[in-house]
Coordinates of C-alpha atoms in Angstrom, one line a residue:
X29 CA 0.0 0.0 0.0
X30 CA 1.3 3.9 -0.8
X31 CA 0.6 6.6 1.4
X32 CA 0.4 10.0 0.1
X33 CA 3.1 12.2 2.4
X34 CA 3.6 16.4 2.6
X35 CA 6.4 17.4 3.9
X36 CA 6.6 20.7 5.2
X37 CA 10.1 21.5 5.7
X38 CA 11.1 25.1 8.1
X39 CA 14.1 27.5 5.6
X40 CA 16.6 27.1 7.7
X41 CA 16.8 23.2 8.0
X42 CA 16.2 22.5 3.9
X43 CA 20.0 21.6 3.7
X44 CA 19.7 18.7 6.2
X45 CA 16.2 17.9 5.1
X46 CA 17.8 17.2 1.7
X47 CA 20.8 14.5 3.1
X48 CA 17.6 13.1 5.1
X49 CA 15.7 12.2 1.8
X50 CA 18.8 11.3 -0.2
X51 CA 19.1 8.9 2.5
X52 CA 15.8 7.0 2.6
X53 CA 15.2 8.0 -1.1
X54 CA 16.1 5.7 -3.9
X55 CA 18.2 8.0 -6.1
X56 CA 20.6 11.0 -6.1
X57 CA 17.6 13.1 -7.1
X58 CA 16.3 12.8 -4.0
X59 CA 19.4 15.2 -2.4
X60 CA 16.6 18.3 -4.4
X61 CA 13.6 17.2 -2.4
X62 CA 12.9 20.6 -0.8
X63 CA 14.2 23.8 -2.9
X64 CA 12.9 27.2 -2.2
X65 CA 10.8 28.0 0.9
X66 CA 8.1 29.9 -1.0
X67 CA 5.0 28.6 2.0
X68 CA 4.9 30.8 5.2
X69 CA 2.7 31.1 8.4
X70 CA 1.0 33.7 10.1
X71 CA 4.3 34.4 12.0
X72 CA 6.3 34.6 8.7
X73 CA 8.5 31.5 8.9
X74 CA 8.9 30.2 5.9
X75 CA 8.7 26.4 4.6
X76 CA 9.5 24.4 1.5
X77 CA 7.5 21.7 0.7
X78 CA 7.1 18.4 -0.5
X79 CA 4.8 15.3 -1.9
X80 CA 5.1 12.0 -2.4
X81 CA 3.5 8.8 -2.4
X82 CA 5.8 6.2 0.3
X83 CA 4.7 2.8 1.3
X84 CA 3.1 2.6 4.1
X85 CA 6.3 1.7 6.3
X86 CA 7.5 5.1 5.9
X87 CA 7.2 6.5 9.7
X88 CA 9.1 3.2 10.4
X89 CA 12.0 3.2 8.1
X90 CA 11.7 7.1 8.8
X91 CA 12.9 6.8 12.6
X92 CA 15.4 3.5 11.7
X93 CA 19.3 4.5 12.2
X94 CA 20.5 5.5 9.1
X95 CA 23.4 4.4 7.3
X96 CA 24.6 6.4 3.5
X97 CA 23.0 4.8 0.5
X98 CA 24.6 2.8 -2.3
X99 CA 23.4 5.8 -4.7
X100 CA 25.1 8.0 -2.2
X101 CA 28.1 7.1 -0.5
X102 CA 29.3 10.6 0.4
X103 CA 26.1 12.2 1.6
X104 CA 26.1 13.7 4.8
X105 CA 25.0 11.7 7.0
X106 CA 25.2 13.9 10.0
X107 CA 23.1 15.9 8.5
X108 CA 20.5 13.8 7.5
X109 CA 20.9 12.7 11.3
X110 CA 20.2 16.0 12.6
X111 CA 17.0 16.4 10.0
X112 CA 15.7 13.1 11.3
X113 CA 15.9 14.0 15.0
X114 CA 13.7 17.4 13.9
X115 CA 10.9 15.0 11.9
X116 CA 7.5 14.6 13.4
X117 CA 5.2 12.8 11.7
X118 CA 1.4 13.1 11.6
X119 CA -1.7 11.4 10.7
X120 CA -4.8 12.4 10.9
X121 CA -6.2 9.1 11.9
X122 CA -4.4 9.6 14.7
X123 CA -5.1 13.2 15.9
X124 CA -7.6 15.5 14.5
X125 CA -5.8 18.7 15.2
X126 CA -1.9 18.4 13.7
X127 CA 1.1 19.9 15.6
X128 CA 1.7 24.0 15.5
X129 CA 4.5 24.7 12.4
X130 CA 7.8 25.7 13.6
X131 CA 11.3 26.4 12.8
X132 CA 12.6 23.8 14.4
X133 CA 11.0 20.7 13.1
X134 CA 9.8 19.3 10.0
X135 CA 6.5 18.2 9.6
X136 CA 5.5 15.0 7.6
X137 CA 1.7 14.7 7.2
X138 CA 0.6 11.3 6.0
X139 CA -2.5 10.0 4.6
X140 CA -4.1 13.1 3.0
X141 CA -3.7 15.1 0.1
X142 CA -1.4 17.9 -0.2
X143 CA -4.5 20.2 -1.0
X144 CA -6.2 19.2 2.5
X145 CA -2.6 19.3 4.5
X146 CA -2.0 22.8 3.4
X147 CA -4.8 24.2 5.0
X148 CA -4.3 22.2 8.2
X149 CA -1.2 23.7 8.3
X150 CA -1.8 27.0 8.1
X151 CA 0.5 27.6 4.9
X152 CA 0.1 30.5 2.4
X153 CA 2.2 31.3 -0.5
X154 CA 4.2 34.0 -0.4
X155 CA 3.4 36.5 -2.6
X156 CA 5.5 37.3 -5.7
X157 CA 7.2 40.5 -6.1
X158 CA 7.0 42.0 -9.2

């Protein structure tokens, strides 16, 4: 079974988030998973985000000690370290109400669609300057 996850992902920790999905990913790719924190809540922090379907093992292998992929070797693993000890993950089958956004952990909503998650969260776009 897949599970559809959004990962909401505070500015200052997209660097580490990255090695963290390069790690449990399946390709290099994965080290671009978050790019430009362009989401933001009422107190202006700023997220990128992220969605993708994951079996349904992923909180499990999520929390597992991780060790540098074959499509990987060099990553940085304390990094990705560091972003995993910052992961909280949420369903709503679980909890109605999902945890507050900060900038100090990343957020990984499973089970719902991105379009339902974002309002849960309390994300807006930030708006373009022209």
């Amino acid at each position: 079974m897949t599970l559809r996850i959004t990962i909401a992902c505070p500015e200052e920790l997209i660097g580490d988030a990255n090695q963290f999905a390069l790690c449990v990913g399946s390709s290099a790719a994965d080290a671009q998973t978050f790019s430009q924190a362009i989401w933001e809540i009422k107190q202006g922090d700023r997220f990128a985000l992220a969605s993708l379907l994951a079996g349904d093992s992923f909180p499990v292998a999520a929390s597992q000690p991780l060790k540098a992929p074959h499509h990987a070797p060099d990553m940085d693993l304390a990094a990705a370290t560091q972003a995993q000890m910052k992961l909280e993950v949420w369903s709503p089958t679980v909890s109605n109400t999902p945890p507050a956004l900060n900038k100090t952990t990343i957020l990984a909503v499973v089970g719902i669609e991105p379009k339902f998650a974002l309002p849960l969260l309390d994300l807006s776009p930030i708006p373009i300057e022209i």
